[in-house]
Coordinates of C-alpha atoms in Angstrom, one line a residue:
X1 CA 171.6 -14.7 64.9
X2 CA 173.8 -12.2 62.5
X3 CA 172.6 -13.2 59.0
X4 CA 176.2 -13.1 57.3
X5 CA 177.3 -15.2 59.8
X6 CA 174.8 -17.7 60.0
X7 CA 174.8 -20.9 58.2
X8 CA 171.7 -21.7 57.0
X9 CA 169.5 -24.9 55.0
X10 CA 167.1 -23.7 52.4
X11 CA 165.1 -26.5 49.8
X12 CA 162.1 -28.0 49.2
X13 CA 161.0 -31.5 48.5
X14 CA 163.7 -33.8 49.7
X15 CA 166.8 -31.8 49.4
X16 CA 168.4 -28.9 50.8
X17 CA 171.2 -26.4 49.7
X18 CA 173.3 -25.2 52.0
X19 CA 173.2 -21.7 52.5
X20 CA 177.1 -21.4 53.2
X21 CA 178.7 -23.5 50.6
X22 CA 175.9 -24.3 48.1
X23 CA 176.5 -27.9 48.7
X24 CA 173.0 -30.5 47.9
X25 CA 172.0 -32.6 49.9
X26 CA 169.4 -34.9 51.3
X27 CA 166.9 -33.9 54.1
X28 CA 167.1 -37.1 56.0
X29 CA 170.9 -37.0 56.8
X30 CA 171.2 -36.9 60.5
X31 CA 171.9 -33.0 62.0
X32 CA 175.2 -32.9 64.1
X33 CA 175.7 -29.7 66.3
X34 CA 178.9 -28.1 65.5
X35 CA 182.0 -28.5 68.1
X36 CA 184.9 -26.7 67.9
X37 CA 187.8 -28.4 65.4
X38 CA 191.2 -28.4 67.5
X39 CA 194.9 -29.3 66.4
X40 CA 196.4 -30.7 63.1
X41 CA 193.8 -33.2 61.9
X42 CA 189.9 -32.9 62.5
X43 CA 190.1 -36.9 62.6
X44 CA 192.5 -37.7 65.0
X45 CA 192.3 -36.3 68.6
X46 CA 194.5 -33.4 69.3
X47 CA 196.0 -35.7 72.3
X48 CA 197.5 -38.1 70.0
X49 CA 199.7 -35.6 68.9
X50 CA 201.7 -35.2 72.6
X51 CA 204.8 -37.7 71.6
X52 CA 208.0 -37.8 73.3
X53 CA 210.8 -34.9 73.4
X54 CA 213.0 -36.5 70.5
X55 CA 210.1 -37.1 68.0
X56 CA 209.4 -33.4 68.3
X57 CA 212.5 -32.2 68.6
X58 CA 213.2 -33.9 65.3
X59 CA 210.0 -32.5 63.5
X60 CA 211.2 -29.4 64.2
X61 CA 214.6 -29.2 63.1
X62 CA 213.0 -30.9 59.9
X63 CA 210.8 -28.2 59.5
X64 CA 213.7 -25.9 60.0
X65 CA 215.9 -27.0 57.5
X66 CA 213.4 -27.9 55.0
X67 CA 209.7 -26.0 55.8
X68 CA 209.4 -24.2 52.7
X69 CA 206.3 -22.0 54.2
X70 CA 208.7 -20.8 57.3
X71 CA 206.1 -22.8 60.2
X72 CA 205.0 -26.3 61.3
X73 CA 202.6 -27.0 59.6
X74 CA 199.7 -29.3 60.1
X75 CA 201.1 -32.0 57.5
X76 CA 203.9 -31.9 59.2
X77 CA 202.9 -32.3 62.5
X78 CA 200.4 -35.2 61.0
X79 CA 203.2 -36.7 59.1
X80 CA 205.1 -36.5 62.4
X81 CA 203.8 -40.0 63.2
X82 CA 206.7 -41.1 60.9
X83 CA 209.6 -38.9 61.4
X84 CA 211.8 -41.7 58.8
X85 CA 209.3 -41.1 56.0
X86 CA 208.4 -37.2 57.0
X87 CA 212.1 -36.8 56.5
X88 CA 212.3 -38.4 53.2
X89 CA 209.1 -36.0 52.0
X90 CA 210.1 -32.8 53.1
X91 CA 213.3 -33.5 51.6
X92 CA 211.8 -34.4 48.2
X93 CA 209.4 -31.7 48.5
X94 CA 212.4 -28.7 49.2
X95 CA 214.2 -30.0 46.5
X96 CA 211.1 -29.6 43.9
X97 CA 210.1 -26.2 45.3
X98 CA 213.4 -24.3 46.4
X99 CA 216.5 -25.5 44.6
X100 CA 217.7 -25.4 41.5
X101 CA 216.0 -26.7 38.6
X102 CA 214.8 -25.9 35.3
X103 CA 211.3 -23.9 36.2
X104 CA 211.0 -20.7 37.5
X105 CA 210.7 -20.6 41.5
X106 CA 206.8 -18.7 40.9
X107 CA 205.9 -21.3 38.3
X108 CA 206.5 -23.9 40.7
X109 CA 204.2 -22.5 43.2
X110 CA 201.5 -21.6 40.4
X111 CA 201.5 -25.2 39.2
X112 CA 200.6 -26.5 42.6
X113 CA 197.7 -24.1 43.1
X114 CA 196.5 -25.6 39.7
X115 CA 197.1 -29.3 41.0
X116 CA 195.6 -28.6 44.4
X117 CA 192.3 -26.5 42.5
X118 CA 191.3 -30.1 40.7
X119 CA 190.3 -31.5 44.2
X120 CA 189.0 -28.0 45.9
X121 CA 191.6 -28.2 48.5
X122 CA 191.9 -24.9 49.9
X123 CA 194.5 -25.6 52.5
X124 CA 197.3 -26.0 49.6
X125 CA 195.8 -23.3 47.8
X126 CA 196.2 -20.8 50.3
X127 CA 199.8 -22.1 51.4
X128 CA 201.0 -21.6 47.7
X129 CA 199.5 -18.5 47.2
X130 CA 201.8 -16.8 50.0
X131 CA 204.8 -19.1 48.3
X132 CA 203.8 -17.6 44.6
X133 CA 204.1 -14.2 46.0
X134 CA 206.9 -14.4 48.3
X135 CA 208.7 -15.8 45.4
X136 CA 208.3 -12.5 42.9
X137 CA 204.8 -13.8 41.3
X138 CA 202.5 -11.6 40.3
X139 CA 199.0 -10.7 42.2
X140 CA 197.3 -10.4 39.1
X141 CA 198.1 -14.0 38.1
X142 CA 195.8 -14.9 41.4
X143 CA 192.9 -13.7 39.6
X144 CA 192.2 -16.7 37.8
X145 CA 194.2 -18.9 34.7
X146 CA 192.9 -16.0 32.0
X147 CA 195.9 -13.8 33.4
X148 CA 198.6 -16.4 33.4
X149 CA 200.6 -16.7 30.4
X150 CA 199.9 -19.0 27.5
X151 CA 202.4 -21.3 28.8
X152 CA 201.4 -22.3 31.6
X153 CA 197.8 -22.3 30.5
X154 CA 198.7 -25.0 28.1
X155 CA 199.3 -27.6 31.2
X156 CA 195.5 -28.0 32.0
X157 CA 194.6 -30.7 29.4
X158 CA 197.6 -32.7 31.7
X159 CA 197.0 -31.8 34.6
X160 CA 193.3 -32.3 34.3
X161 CA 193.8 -36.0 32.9
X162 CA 196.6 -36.5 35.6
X163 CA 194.5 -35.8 38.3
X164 CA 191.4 -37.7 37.2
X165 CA 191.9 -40.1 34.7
X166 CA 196.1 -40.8 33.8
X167 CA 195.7 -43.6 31.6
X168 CA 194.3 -41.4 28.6
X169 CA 197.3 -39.9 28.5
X170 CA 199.1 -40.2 25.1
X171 CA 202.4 -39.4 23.3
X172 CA 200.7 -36.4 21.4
X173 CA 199.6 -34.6 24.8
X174 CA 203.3 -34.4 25.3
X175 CA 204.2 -33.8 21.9
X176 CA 201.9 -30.4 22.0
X177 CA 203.3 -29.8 25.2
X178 CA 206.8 -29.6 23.3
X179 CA 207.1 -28.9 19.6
X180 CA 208.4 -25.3 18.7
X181 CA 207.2 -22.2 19.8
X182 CA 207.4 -19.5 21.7
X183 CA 205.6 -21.1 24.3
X184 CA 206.5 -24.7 24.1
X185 CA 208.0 -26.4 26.9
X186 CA 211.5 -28.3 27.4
X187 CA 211.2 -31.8 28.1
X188 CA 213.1 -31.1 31.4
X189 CA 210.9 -28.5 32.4
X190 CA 207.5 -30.7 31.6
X191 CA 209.3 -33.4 33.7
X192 CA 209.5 -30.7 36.3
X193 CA 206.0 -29.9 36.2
X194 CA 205.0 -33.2 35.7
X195 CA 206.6 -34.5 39.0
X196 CA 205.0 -31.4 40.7
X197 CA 201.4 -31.9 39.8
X198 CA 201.5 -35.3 40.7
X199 CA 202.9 -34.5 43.9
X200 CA 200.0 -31.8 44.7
X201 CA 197.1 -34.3 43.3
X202 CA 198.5 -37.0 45.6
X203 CA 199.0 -34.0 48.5
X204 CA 195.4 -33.6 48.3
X205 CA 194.4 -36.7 49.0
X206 CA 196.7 -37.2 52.2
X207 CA 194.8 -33.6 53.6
X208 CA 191.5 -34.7 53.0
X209 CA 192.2 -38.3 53.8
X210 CA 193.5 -37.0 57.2
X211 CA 191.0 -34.9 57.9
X212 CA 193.8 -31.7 58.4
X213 CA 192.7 -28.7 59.6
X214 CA 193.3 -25.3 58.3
X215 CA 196.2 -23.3 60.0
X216 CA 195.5 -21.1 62.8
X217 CA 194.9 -17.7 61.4
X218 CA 195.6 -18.0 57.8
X219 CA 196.2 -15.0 55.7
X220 CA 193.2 -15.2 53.0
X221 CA 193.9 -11.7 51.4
X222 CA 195.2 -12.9 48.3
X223 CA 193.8 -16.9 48.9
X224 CA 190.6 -18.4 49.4
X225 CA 188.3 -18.4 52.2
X226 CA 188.8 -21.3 54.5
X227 CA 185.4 -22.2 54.9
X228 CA 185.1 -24.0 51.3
X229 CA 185.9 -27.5 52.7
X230 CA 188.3 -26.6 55.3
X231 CA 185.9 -25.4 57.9
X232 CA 182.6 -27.9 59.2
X233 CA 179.7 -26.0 58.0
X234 CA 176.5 -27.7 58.2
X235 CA 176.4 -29.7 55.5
X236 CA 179.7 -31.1 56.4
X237 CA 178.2 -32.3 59.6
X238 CA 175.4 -33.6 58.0
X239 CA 177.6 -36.2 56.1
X240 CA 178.5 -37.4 59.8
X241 CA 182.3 -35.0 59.2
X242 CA 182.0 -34.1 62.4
X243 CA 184.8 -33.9 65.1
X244 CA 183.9 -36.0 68.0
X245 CA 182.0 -39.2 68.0
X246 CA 179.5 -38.2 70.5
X247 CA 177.2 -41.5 70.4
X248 CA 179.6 -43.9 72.2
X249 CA 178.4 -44.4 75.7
X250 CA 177.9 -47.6 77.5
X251 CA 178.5 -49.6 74.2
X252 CA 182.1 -48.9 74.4
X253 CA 183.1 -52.4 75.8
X254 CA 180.8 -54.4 73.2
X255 CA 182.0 -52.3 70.6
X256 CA 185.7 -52.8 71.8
X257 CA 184.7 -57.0 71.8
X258 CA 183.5 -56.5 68.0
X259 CA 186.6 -54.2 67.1
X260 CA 189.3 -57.1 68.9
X261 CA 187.5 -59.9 66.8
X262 CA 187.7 -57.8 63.5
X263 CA 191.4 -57.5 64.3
X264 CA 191.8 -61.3 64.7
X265 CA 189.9 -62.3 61.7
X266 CA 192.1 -59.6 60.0
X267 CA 195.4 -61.8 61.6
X268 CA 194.1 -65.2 60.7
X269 CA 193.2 -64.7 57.2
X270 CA 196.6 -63.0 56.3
X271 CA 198.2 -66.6 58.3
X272 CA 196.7 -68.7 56.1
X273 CA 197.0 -66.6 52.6
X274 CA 200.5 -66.9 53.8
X275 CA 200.2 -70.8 54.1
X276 CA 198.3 -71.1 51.2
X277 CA 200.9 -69.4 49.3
X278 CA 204.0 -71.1 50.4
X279 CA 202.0 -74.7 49.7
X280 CA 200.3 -73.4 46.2
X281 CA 201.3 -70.6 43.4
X282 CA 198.8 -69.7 41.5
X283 CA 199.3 -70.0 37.6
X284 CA 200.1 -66.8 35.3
X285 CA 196.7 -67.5 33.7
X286 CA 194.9 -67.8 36.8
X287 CA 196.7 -64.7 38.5
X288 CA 195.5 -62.6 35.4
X289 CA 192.4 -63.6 35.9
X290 CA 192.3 -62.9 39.4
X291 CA 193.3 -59.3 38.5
X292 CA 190.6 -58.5 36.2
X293 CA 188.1 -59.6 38.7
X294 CA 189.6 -56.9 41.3
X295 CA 189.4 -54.6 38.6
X296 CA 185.8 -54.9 37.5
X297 CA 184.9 -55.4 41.3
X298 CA 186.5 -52.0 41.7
X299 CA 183.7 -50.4 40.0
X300 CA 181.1 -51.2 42.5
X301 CA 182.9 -49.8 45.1
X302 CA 181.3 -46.6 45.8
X303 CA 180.8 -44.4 49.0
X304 CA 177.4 -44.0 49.9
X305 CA 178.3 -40.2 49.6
X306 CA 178.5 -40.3 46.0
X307 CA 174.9 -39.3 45.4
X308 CA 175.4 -35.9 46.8
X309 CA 176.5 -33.4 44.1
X310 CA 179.5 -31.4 45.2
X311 CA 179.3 -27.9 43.5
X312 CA 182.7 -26.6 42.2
X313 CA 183.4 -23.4 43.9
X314 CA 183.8 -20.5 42.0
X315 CA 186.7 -19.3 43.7
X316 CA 188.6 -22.7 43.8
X317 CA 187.4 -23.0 39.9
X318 CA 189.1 -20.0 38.6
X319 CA 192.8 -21.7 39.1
X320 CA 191.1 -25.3 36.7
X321 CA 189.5 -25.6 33.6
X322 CA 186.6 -27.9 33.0
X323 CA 186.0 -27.8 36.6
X324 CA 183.5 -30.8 36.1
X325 CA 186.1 -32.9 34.9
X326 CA 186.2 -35.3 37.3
X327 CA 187.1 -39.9 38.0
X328 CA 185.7 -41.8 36.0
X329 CA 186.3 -45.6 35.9
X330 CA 188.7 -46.2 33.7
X331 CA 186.7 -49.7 33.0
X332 CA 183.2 -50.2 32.1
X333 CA 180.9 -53.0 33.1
X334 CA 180.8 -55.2 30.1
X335 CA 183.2 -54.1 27.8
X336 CA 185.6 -57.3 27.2
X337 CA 188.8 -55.6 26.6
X338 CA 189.5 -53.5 29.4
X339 CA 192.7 -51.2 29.3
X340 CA 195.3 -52.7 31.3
X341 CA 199.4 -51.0 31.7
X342 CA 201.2 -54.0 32.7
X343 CA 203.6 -52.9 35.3
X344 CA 206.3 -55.9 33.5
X345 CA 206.3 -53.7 30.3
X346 CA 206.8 -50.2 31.9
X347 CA 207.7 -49.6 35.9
X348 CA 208.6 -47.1 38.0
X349 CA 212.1 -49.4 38.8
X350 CA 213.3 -50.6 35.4
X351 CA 212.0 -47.6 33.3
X352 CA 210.6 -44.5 35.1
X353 CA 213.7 -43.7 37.9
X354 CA 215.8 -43.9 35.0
X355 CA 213.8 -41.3 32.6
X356 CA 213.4 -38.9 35.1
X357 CA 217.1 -38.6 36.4
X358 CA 217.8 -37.9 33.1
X359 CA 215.8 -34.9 33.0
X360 CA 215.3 -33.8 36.0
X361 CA 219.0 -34.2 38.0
X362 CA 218.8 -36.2 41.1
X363 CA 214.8 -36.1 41.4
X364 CA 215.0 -39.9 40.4
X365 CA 217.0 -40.6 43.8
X366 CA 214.8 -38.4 46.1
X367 CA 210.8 -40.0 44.4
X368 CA 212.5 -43.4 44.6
X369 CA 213.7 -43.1 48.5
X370 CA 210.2 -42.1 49.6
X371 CA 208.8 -44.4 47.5
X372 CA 210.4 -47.0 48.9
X373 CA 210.8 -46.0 52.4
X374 CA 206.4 -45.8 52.6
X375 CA 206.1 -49.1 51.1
X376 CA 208.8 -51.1 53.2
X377 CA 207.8 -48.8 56.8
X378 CA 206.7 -51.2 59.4
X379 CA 207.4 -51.2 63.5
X380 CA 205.7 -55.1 62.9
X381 CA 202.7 -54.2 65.2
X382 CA 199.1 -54.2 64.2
X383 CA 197.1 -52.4 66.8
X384 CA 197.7 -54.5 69.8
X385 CA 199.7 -57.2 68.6
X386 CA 203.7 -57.0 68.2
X387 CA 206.1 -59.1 66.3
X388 CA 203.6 -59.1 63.0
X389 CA 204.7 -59.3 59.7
X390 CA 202.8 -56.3 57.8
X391 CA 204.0 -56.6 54.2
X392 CA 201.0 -58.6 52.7
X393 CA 198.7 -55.7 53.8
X394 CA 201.2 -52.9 52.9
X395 CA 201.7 -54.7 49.1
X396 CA 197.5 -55.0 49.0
X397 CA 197.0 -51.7 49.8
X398 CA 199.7 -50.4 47.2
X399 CA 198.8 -52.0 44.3
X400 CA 195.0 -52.1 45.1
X401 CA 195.6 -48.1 44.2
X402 CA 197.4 -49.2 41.1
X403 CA 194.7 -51.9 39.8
X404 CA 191.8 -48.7 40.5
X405 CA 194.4 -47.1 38.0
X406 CA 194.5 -50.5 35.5
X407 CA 198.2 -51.0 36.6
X408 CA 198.9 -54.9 37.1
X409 CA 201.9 -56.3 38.4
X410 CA 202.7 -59.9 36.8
X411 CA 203.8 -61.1 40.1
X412 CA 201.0 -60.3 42.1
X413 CA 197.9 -62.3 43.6
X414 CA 195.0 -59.8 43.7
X415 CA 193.1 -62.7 45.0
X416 CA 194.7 -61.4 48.2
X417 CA 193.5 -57.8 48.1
X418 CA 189.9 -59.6 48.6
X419 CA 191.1 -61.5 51.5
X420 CA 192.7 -58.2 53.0
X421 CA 190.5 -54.8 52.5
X422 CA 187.4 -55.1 53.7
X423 CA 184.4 -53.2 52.2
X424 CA 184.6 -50.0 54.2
X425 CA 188.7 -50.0 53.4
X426 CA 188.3 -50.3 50.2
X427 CA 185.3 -47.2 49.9
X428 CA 187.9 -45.4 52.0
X429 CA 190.8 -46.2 49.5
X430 CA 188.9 -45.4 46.6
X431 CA 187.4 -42.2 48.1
X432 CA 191.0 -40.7 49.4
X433 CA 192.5 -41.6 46.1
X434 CA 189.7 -40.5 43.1
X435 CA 187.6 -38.0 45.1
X436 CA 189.3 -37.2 48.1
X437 CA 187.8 -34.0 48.5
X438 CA 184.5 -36.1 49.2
X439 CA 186.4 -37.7 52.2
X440 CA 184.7 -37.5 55.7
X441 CA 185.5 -38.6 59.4
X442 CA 182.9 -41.3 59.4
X443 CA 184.8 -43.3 56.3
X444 CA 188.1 -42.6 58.2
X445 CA 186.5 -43.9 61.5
X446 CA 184.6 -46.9 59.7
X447 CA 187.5 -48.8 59.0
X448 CA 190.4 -50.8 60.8
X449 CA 188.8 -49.8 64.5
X450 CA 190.7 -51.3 66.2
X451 CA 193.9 -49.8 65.0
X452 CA 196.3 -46.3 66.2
X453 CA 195.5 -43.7 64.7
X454 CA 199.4 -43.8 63.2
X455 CA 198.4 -46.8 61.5
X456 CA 195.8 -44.9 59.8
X457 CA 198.4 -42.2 59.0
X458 CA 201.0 -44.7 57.4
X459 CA 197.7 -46.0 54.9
X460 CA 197.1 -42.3 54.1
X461 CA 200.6 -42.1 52.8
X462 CA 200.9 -45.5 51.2
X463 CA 197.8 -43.9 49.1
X464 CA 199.2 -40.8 48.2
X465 CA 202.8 -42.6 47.6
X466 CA 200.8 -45.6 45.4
X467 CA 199.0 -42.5 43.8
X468 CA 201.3 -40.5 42.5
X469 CA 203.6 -43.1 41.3
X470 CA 200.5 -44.2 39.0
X471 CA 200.2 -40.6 37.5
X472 CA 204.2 -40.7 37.0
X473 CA 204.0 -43.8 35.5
X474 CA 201.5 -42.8 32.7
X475 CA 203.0 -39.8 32.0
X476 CA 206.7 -40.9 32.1
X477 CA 204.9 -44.1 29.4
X478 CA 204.2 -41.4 27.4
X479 CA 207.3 -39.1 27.1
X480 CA 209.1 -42.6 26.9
X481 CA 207.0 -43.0 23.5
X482 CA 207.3 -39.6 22.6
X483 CA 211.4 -40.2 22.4
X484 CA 211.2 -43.4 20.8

């Protein structure tokens, strides 16, 4: 076999290093041959993608009038599941990216690369490099964030806590951001950026959460080699990322049995937290209490794949600083007073829309539609069954996001998130939202079985949606206190 192009294991004792990406790993993980990765997503079978005429023909005239790479895309055509909601993001994103606003058309591009670079994610690296230079940037500025100027250097310190841990943001990280200078930034232009790295952190999480392939024949000149996370190298397969399931065989009917009654125990329990709570509401003392026991149980949710170190690439590194900056719990075992940002004091609804179509014209109106049109997207069907009621799961899954980020909503019952996402949900959840470039097909296949594989789509983007409304809602807390 050619050397270069060979992918090899080298290690002793009882791990290995990957010979293609560095990565460490154990030596008992289970060796998966290779298989070829077809069509948008790496998770769900290229097949699923063959819907009728009119869903396609609307993706496409979507991507027409608002593709802001020139091409379908894979998010797109993933997205496509949900043409009401994929028209409500592609219309949010054109209007960040391509009109009118108060930053520069390059900077824009430039501040996703640095948003996409905290979570290694190479596809929207590469797709903003072409958009930074078709849009006047300058090559040099590719070559890492010592040749950018001073300006947009001074956005790591957010962007870093934005993308890892939001709730340490204060007042003076904005007031930095903006006091006098030849470098300072307007308050409309920070709300600019703001929006935009949130959008590319939460962006990340919906690729890696959905497993999405690179595009066919990317132009890496001035980007980053693919094979960083985007293509399966060994050590990929070895954490079970692989493309096909090949162990089902004559378990498929038994396994289908287990799947169905997983389904109906799903169905009953959200019947009765339905009866309970029509016959019982919980008190305001209880329902706090009920919420910091989600919250500290959130700590122990972790993926097995956690005790694998992921090395930061170099050539992903160069667009971050403090590359191993990374989640942390915002909440440790033990401590008594744990950081909480009640949703009653400070929401997205009564205090965020209105802040940021004040400086940002008409952004408010565009967040706020997708926003709402992920969270209240149903075709009442759950896998098989029709004529279901989904809102208690879409609610839990929302604001389970939001209590990971020690965001409580007054009104809420986290009791129910206990009763509604299982174990390997809730490592799913936490991976795609805090480390989502850790996410692999075994997590997305461990969870829901029983379920379409659109259905899995629609909980990608109530994460991402639930996500970066959390970072907004820190940072938006923050200029709020910076004007008052």
């Amino acid at each position: 076999m050619n050397r270069r192009n060979s992918q090899t294991l080298c290690g002793s004792s009882d791990f290995l290093i990957c010979g293609n990406c560095q990565r460490v790993l154990r030596k008992d993980k289970k060796m998966l041959i290779p298989q070829a990765s077809r069509g948008p997503s790496a998770f769900i079978p290229e097949k699923e993608f063959g819907q009728a005429n009119d869903v396609n023909k609307l993706t496409n005239r979507l991507a027409e009038e608002y593709s802001t790479s020139g091409r379908l895309d894979n998010i797109t055509q993933v997205m496509s599941f949900h043409p009401q909601y994929l028209e409500s993001f592609l219309r949010t994103q054109f209007y960040m990216l391509r009109v009118d606003g108060p930053l520069p058309y390059h900077y824009r591009h430039y501040i996703a690369i640095m948003a996409a670079a905290r979570h290694q994610c190479v596809y929207l690296i590469n797709m903003h490099v072409e958009e930074f230079l078709s849009t006047g940037g300058s090559a040099e500025w590719l070559s890492g964030l010592e040749y950018i100027p001073q300006k947009l250097k001074n956005l790591n310190e957010i962007n870093k806590l934005l993308a890892h841990r939001p709730w340490l943001i204060r007042k003076e990280h904005i007031q930095k951001l903006v006091r006098t200078g030849e470098n300072n930034w307007s308050l409309a232009e920070l709300l600019h950026a703001v929006v935009l790295l949130a959008h590319y952190h939460a962006l990340a999480s919906f690729v890696f959460g959905s497993g999405i392939n690179p595009e066919r024949d990317p132009d890496t000149q001035n980007g980053l080699q693919t094979a960083v996370r985007n293509k399966f190298c060994v050590c990929d397969l070895a954490n079970d990322n692989n493309i096909e399931n090949t162990s089902q065989t004559s378990n498929d009917a038994e396994q289908n049995r287990d799947y169905e009654s997983e389904l109906e125990a799903l169905m009953e329990r959200m019947k009765k937290l339905q009866e309970e709570r029509e016959d019982e509401e919980a008190s305001q003392e209880e329902m706090a209490t009920r919420f910091e026991k989600e919250k500290k149980e959130s700590l122990l949710v972790i993926s097995g794949a956690f005790d694998e170190e992921v090395i930061s690439m170099s050539n992903v590194s160069r667009y971050i600083e403090d590359p191993g900056f990374g989640y942390k719990d915002f909440a440790r075992r033990g401590e008594e007073h744990l950081p909480t940002f009640r949703a009653h004091d400070y929401s997205w609804e009564d205090h965020g829309f209105s802040l940021v179509n004040r400086l940002y014209s008409d952004i408010g109106h565009l967040l706020d539609d997708k926003f709402r049109m992920v969270y209240n997207l149903t075709y009442n069907t759950m896998a098989t069954h029709e004529d279901v009621d989904t809102t208690m799961l879409r609610r839990a899954l929302f604001n389970y996001v939001h209590c990971m980020f020690g965001i409580r909503y007054d009104d809420y019952d986290y009791g129910e998130v206990n009763q509604l996402l299982e174990r390997t949900l809730k490592v799913y959840i936490k991976t795609v939202t805090c480390y989502p470039e850790r996410a692999t097909k075994r997590m997305y296949d461990s969870y829901w079985r029983q379920f379409k594989h659109s259905e899995k789509v629609h909980v990608n983007l109530l994460l991402m949606e639930a996500r970066m409304q959390a970072e907004l809602l820190y940072a938006l807390r923050a200029i709020t206190q910076h004007l008052t």
